Coordinates of C-alpha atoms and ligand atoms in Angstrom, one line a residue:
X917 CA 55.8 29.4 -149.2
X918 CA 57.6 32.4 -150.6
X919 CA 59.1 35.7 -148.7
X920 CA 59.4 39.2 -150.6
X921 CA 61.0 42.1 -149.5
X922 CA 58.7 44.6 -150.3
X923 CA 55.4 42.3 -149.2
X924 CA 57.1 41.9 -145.9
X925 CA 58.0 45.8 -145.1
X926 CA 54.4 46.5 -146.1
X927 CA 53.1 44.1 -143.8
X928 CA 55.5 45.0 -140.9
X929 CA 54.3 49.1 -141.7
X930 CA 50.8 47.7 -141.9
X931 CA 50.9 46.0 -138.5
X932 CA 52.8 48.6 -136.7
X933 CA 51.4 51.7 -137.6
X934 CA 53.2 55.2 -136.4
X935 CA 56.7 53.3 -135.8
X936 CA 58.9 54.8 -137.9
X937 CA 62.0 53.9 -136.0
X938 CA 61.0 50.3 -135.7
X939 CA 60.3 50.0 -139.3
X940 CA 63.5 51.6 -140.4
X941 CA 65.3 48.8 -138.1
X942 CA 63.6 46.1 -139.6
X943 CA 64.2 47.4 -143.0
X944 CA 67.6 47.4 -142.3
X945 CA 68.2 43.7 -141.0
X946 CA 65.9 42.5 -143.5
X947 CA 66.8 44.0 -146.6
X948 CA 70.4 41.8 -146.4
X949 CA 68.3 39.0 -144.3
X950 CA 65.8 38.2 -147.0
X951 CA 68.2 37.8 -150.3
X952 CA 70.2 35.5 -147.7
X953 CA 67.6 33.5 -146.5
X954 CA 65.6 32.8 -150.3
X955 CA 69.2 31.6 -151.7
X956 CA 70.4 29.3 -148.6
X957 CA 67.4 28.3 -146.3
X958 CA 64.0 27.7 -147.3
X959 CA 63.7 26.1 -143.5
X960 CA 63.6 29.7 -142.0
X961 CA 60.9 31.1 -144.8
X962 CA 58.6 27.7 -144.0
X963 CA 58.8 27.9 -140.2
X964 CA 57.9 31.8 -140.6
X965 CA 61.3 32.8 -138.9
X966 CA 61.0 36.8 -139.7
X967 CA 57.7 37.0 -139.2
X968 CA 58.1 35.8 -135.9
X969 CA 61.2 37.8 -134.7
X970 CA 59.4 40.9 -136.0
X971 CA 57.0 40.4 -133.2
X972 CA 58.2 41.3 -129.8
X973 CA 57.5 37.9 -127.7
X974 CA 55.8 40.2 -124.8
X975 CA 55.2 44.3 -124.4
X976 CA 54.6 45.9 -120.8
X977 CA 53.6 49.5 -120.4
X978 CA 52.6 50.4 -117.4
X979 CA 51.9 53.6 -115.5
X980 CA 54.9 55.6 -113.1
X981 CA 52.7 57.9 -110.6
X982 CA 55.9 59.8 -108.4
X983 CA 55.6 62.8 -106.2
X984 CA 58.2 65.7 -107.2
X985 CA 60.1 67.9 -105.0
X986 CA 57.1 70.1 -104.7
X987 CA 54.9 66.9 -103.5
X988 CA 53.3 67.6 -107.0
X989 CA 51.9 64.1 -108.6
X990 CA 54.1 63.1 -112.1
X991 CA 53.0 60.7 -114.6
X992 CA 55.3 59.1 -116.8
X993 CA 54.5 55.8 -118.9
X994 CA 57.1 53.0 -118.3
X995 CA 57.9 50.1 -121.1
X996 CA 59.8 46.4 -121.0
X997 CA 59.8 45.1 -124.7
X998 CA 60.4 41.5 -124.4
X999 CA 61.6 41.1 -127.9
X1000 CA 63.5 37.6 -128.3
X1001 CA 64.2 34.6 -125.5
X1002 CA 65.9 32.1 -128.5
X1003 CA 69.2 32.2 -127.1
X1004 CA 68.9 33.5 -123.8
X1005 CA 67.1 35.8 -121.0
X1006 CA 66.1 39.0 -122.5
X1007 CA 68.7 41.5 -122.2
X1008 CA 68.8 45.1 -123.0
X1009 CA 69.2 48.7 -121.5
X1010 CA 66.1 50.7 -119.8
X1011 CA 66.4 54.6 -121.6
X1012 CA 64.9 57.8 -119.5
X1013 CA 64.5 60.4 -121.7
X1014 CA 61.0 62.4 -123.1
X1015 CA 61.2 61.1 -126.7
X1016 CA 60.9 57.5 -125.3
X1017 CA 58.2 56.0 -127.3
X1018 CA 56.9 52.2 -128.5
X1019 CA 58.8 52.5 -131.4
X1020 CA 62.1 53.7 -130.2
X1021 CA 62.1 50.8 -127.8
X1022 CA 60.5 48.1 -130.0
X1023 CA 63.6 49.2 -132.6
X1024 CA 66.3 49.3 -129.8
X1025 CA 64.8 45.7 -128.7
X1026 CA 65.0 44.5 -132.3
X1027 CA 68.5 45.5 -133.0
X1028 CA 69.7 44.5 -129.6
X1029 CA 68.7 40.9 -130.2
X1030 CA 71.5 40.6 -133.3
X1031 CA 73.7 42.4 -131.3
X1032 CA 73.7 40.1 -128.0
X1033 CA 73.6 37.6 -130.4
X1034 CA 76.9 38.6 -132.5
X1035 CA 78.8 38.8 -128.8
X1036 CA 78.7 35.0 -128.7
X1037 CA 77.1 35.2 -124.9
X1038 CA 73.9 33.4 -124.3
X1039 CA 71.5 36.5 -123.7
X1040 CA 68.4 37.4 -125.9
X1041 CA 66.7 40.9 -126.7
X1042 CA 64.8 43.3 -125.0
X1043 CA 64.7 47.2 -124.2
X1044 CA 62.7 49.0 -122.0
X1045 CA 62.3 52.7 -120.3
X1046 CA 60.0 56.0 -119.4
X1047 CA 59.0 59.4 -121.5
X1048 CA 60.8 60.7 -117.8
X1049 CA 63.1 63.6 -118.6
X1050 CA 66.0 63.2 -115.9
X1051 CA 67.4 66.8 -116.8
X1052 CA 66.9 69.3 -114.4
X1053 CA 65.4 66.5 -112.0
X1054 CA 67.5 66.0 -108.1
X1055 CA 68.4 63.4 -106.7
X1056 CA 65.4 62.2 -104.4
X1057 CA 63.2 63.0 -108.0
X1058 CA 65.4 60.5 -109.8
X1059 CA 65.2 57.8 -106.5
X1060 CA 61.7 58.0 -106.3
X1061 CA 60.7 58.0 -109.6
X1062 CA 63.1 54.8 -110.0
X1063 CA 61.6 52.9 -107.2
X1064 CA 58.1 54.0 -108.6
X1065 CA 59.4 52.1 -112.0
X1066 CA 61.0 49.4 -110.2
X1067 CA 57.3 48.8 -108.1
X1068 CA 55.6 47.5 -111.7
X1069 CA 58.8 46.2 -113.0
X1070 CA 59.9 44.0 -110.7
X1071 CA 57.1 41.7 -111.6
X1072 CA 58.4 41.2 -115.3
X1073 CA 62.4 40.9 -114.7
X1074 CA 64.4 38.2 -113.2
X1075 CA 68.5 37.1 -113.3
X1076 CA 66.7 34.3 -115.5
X1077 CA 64.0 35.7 -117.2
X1078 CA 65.1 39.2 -118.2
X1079 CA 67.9 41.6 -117.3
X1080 CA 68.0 45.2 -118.2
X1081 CA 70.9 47.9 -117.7
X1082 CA 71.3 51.7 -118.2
X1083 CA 71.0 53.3 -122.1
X1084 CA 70.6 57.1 -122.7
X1085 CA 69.4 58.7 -119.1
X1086 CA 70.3 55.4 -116.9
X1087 CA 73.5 55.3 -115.2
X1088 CA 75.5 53.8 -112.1
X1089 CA 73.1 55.6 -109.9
X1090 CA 69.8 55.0 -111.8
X1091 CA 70.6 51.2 -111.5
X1092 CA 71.8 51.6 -107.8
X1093 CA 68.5 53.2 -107.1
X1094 CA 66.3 50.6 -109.7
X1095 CA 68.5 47.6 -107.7
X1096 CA 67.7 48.6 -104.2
X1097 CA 64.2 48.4 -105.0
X1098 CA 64.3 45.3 -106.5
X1099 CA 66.1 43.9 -103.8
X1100 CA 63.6 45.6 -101.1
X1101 CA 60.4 44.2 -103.0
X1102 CA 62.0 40.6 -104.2
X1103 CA 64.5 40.0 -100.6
X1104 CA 66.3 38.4 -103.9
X1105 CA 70.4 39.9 -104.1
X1106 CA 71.0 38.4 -107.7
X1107 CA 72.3 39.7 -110.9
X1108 CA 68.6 40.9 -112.4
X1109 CA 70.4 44.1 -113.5
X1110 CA 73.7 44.9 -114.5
X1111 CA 75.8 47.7 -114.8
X1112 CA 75.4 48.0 -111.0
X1113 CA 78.5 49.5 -108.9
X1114 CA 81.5 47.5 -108.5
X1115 CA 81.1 47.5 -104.5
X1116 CA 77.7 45.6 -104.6
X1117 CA 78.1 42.7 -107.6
X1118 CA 79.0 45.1 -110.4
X1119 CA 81.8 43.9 -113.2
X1120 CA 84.9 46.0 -114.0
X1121 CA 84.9 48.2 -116.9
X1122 CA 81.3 47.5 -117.6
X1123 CA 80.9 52.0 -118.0
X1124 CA 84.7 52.4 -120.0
X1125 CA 82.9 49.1 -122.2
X1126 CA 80.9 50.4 -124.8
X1127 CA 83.4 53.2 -125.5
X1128 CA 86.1 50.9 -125.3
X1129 CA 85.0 48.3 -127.4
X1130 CA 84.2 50.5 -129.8
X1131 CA 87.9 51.3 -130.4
X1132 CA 88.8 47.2 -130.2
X1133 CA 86.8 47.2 -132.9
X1134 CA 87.8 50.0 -135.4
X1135 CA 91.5 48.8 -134.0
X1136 CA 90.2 45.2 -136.1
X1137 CA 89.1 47.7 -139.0
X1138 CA 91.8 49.1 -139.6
X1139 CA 94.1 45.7 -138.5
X1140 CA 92.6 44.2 -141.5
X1141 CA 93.4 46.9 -144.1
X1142 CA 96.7 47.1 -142.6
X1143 CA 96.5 49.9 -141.1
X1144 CA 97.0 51.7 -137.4
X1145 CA 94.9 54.0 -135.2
X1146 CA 98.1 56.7 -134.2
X1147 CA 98.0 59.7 -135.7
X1148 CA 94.4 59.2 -136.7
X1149 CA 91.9 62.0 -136.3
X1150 CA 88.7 60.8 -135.0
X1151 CA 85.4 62.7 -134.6
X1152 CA 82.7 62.3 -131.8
X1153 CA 79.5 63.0 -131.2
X1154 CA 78.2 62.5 -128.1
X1155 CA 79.1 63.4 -124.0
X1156 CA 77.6 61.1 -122.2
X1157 CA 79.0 57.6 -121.2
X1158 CA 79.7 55.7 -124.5
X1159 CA 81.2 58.9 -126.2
X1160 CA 83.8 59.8 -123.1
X1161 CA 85.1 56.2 -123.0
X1162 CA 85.5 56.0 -127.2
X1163 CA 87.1 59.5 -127.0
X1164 CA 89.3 58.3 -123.8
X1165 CA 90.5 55.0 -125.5
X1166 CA 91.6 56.7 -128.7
X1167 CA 93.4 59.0 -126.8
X1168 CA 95.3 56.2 -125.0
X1169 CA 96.1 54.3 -128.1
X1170 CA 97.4 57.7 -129.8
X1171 CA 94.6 59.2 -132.2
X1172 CA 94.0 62.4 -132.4
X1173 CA 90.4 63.1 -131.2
X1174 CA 88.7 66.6 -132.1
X1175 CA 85.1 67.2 -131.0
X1176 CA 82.4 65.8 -128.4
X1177 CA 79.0 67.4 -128.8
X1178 CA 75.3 67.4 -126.8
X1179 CA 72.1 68.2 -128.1
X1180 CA 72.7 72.0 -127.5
X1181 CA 76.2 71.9 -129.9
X1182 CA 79.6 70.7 -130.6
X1183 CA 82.8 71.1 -128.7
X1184 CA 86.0 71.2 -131.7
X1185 CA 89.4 71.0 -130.6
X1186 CA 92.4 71.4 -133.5
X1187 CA 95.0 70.5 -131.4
X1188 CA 92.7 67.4 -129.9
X1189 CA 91.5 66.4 -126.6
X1190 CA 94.1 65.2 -124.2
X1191 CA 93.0 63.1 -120.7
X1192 CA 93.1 66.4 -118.8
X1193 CA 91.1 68.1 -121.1
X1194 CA 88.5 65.2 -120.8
X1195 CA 88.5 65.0 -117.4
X1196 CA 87.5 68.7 -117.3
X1197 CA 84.8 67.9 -119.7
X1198 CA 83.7 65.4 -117.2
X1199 CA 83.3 68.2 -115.1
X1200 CA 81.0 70.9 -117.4
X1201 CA 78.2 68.7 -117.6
X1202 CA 75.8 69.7 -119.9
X1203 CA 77.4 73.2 -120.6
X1204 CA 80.6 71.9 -122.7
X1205 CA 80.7 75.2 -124.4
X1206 CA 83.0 76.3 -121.2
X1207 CA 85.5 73.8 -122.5
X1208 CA 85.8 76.7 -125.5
X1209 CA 86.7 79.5 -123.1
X1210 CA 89.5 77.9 -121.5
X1211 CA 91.4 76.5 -124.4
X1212 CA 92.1 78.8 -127.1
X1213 CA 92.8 76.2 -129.3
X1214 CA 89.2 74.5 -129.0
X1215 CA 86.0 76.3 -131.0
X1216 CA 82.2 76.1 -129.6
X1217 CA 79.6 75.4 -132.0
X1218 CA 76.3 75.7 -131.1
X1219 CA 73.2 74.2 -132.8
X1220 CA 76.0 72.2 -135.0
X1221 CA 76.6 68.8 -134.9
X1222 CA 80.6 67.7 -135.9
X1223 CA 80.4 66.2 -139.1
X1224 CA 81.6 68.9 -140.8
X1225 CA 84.9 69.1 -139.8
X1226 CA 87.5 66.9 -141.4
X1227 CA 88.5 63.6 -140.0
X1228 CA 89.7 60.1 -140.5
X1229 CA 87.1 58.2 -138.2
X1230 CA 83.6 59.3 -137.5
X1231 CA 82.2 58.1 -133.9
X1232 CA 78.6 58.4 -133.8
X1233 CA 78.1 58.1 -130.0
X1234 CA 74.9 60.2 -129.3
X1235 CA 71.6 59.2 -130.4
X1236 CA 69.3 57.9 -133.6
X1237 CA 69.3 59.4 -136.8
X1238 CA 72.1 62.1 -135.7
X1239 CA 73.6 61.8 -139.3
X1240 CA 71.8 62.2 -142.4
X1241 CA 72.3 61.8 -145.8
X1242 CA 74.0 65.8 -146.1
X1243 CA 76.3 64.6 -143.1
X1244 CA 77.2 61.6 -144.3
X1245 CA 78.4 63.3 -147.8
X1246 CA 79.9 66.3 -146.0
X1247 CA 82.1 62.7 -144.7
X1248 CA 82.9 61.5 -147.4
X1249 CA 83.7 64.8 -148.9
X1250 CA 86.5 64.9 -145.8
X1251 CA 88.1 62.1 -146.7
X1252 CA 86.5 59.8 -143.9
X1253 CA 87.7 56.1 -144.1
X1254 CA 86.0 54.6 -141.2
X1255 CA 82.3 55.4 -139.5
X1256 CA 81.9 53.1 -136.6
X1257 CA 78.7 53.5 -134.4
X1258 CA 78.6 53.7 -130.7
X1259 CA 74.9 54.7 -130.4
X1260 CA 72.5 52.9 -132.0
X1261 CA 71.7 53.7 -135.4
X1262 CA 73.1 56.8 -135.7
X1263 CA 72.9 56.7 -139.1
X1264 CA 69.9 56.9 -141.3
X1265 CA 68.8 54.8 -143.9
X1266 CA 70.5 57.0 -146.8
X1267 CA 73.3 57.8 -144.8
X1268 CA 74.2 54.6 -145.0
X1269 CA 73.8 54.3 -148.8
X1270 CA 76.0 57.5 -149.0
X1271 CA 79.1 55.1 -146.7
X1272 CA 78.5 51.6 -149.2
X1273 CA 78.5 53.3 -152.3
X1274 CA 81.6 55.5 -151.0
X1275 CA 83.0 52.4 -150.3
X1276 CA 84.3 53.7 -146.8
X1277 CA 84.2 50.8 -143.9
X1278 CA 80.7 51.7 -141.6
X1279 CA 80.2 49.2 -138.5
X1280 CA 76.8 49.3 -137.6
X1281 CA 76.2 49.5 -133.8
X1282 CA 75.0 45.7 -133.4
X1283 CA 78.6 44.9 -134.1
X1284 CA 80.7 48.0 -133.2
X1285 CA 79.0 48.7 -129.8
X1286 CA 78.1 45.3 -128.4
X1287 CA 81.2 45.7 -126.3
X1288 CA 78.9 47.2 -123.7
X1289 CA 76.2 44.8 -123.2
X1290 CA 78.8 42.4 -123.7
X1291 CA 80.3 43.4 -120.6
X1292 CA 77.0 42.9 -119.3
X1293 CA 76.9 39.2 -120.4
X1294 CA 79.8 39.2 -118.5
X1295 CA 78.6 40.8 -115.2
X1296 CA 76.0 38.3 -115.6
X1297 CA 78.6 35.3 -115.7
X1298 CA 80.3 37.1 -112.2
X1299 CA 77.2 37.2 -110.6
X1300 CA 76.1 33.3 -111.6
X1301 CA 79.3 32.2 -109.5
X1302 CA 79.5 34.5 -107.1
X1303 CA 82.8 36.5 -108.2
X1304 CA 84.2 39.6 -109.5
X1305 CA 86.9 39.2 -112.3
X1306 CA 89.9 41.7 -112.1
X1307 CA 89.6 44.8 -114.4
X1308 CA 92.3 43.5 -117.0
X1309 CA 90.7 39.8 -116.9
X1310 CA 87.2 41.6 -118.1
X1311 CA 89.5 44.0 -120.6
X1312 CA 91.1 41.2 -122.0
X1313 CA 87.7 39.2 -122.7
X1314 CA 85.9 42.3 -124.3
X1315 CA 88.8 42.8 -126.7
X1316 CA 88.7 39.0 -127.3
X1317 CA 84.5 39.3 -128.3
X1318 CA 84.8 42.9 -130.6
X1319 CA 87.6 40.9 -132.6
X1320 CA 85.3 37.8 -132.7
X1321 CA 82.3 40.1 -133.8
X1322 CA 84.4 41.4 -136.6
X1323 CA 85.7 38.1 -137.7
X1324 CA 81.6 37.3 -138.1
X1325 CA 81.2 40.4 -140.3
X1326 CA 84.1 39.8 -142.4
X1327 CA 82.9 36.1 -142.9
X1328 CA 79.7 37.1 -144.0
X1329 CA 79.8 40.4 -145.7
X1330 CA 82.6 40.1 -147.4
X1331 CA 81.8 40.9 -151.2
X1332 CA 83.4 39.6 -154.0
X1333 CA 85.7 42.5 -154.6
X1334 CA 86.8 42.2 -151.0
X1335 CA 84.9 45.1 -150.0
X1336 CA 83.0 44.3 -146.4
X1337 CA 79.6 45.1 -146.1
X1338 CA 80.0 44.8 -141.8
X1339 CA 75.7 45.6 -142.2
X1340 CA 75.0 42.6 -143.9
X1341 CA 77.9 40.6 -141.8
X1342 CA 76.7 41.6 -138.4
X1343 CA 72.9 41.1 -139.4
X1344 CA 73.3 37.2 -141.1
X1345 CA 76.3 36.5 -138.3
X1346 CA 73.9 37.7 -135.8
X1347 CA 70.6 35.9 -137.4
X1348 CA 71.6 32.4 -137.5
X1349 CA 72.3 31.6 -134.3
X1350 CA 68.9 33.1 -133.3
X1351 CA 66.9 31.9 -136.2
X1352 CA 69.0 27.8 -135.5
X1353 CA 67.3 28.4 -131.7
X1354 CA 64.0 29.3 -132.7
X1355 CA 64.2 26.3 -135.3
X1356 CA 65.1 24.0 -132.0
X1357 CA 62.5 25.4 -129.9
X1358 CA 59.2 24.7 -132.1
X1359 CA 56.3 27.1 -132.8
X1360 CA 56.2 29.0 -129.8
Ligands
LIG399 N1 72.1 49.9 -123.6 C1 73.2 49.2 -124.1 C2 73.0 48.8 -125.5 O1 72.4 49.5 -126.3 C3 73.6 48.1 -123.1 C4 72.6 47.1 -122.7 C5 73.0 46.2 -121.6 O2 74.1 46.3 -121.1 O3 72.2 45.3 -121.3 O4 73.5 47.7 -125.9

């Protein structure tokens, strides 16, 4: 039995037609996966290991009827994609927002099984989520259209079977309000989601851990060039969770960070953001271009995204595809050393070219974000034995798994001229272990 790359993306395209965003993250993992695989184990191409990890084990979509504010009737569709139980209960984030599609969630389900796998925590892949658009929406809209979800999801999750958290558009309260329903339907109180609130069997630092472990990790990047983060000048994109805590973190260990952004423009600061100017960030919501008119050393720029301003460390913390092959040269152009990726894949396909043949250091988001669903993997520990570890316990551990995750990269992307490929590293450090399970496990 043989495996080809190009055979194999045709046939992935073939069978999953109109997912773009899926293909493009297969592409990705398989492209280093299949050189790998032909040169060390033939095992994995005879017991059809890619061909079965390309297929999501189970997909739910099911309908969310919810009355508005107005008593009007709302339809949204809902997903769970099941994508790999090798190594553990599914795990992955739910995402609310109106570009939610199969392939957005069958690619964040893909990547999220190297990821979970790569934080060395027994959990395996899934993602799930609505089309619902929680902008503009109050309070009650967001509670009942969450227990409406809950109603059909409830049947399909379980602390052992699958576990989903907040992504883009799922927060604290989303999962308070997704929690109390599962509870209500289930009269279960276990860990079946995490990030829930630290009052009722939520973990420590689970919101600062995406963000935070972000920064552990380009603290490793630059550890192993010899290098330190102070004085460094850092760019973000982003303002929601994962962005905050990256740009909060590199404030605290002394970089100099210079813009957040939203999907409306980019906040840019010369002087950079302090923690008081954050915290009034916090406060703006979506209308960050506010944060221009009260500091006269910041700049508002709407419709722009922050690549083109000059920086040591680009953060990538808002959403798919948000740099493209222009951005990733106006980068490199810069000087940029370091992309690291908080959202997943920021970057596209020849953006990523543009970084490896630049020869700058780019951590994909299966290794340089796993800090958050890490945290999870922990919340998911606390809740097994009934206990809540202290904040600088749960610090200490996520620190300990970023370093581990960019030990795996370094041992296998390392290239003969010493250059690290951390794509190739995190996708084989992050295959095997899955690929050795399914192996175990039979044809199943
Ligand atoms: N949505 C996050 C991610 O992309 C976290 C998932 C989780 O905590 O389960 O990894």
């Amino acid at each position: 039995m043989s495996l080809n790359f190009k055979n194999f993306i045709k046939q992935v395209g073939q069978r999953n037609p109109n997912e773009p965003e899926f293909l493009q993250a297969v592409t990705e993992v398989v492209e280093d996966l299949i050189p790998y695989i032909i040169e060390n184990r033939q095992d994995f191409i005879d017991l059809k290991i890619l061909e079965r990890m390309v297929e999501p084990e189970r997909v739910v979509s099911f309908r969310v009827a919810w009355l508005d504010d107005k008593n009007q009737i709302q339809v949204n569709r809902g997903y769970r994609v099941q994508m790999n139980s090798a190594i553990g209960p599914y795990k992955g984030g739910l995402r609310f927002a109106p570009d939610v599609n199969l392939s957005i969630l069958k690619f964040l389900a893909f990547e999220q099984v190297f990821k979970n796998s790569l934080t060395g925590l027994p959990i395996g892949g899934g993602k799930g989520g609505s089309d619902f658009d929680p902008k503009g929406k109050s309070d009650n809209e967001i509670m009942r259209f969450c227990q409406s979800f809950m109603t059909e999801l409830q049947r399909h999750i379980g602390s052992e079977t699958d576990v989903p958290a907040g992504d883009i558009g799922v927060g604290t309260r989303e999962v308070g309000y997704l929690f109390g329903q599962y509870k209500r339907l289930q009269n279960n109180f276990s860990g079946v989601l995490t990030g829930k609130g630290t009052q009722w069997g939520g973990s420590y630092i689970r919101p600062e851990a995406t963000g935070y472990g972000l920064l552990y990790f380009v603290q490793c990047v630059l550890d192993y060039n010899n290098e330190n983060i102070e004085g460094k000048v850092i760019s973000i994109s982003g303002a929601g969770n994962v962005a905050y805590y990256a740009a909060e973190k590199g404030i605290q260990l002394g970089a100099k960070v210079i813009t957040l952004s939203n999907s409306q423009g980019t906040i840019y600061d010369k002087d950079g953001f302090t923690l008081e100017k954050l915290a009034y960030i916090a406060t703006l919501g979506r209308d960050i271009a506010k944060f221009a008119k009260k500091y006269p050393s910041a700049s508002y720029h709407a419709k722009e995204n922050p690549w083109q301003f000059k920086c040591d460390i680009a953060l990538p913390c808002a959403t798919q595809n948000e740099i493209n092959e222009s951005d990733a040269k106006k980068l490199v152009k810069n000087g940029c050393k370091i992309v690291a990726e908080g959202a997943n894949m920021p970057s596209t396909a020849e953006a990523i070219r543009v970084y490896h043949q630049a020869k700058i250091h780019f951590g994909p988001g299966k290794a340089a974000n796993a800090g958050g669903v890490a945290v999870s993997g922990l919340e998911m520990s606390q809740n097994a034995i009934g206990q809540q570890w202290s904040p600088e316990k749960v610090d200490h551990r996520l620190k300990l798994i970023m370093e581990n995750i960019h030990k795996t990269c370094v041992r296998f992307g390392k290239e003969p001229t010493g250059y690290i490929n951390y794509l190739r590293g995190a996708n084989i450090g992050g295959f095997i272990k899955v690929a050795e399970a399914m192996k175990a496990q039979g044809v199943v």
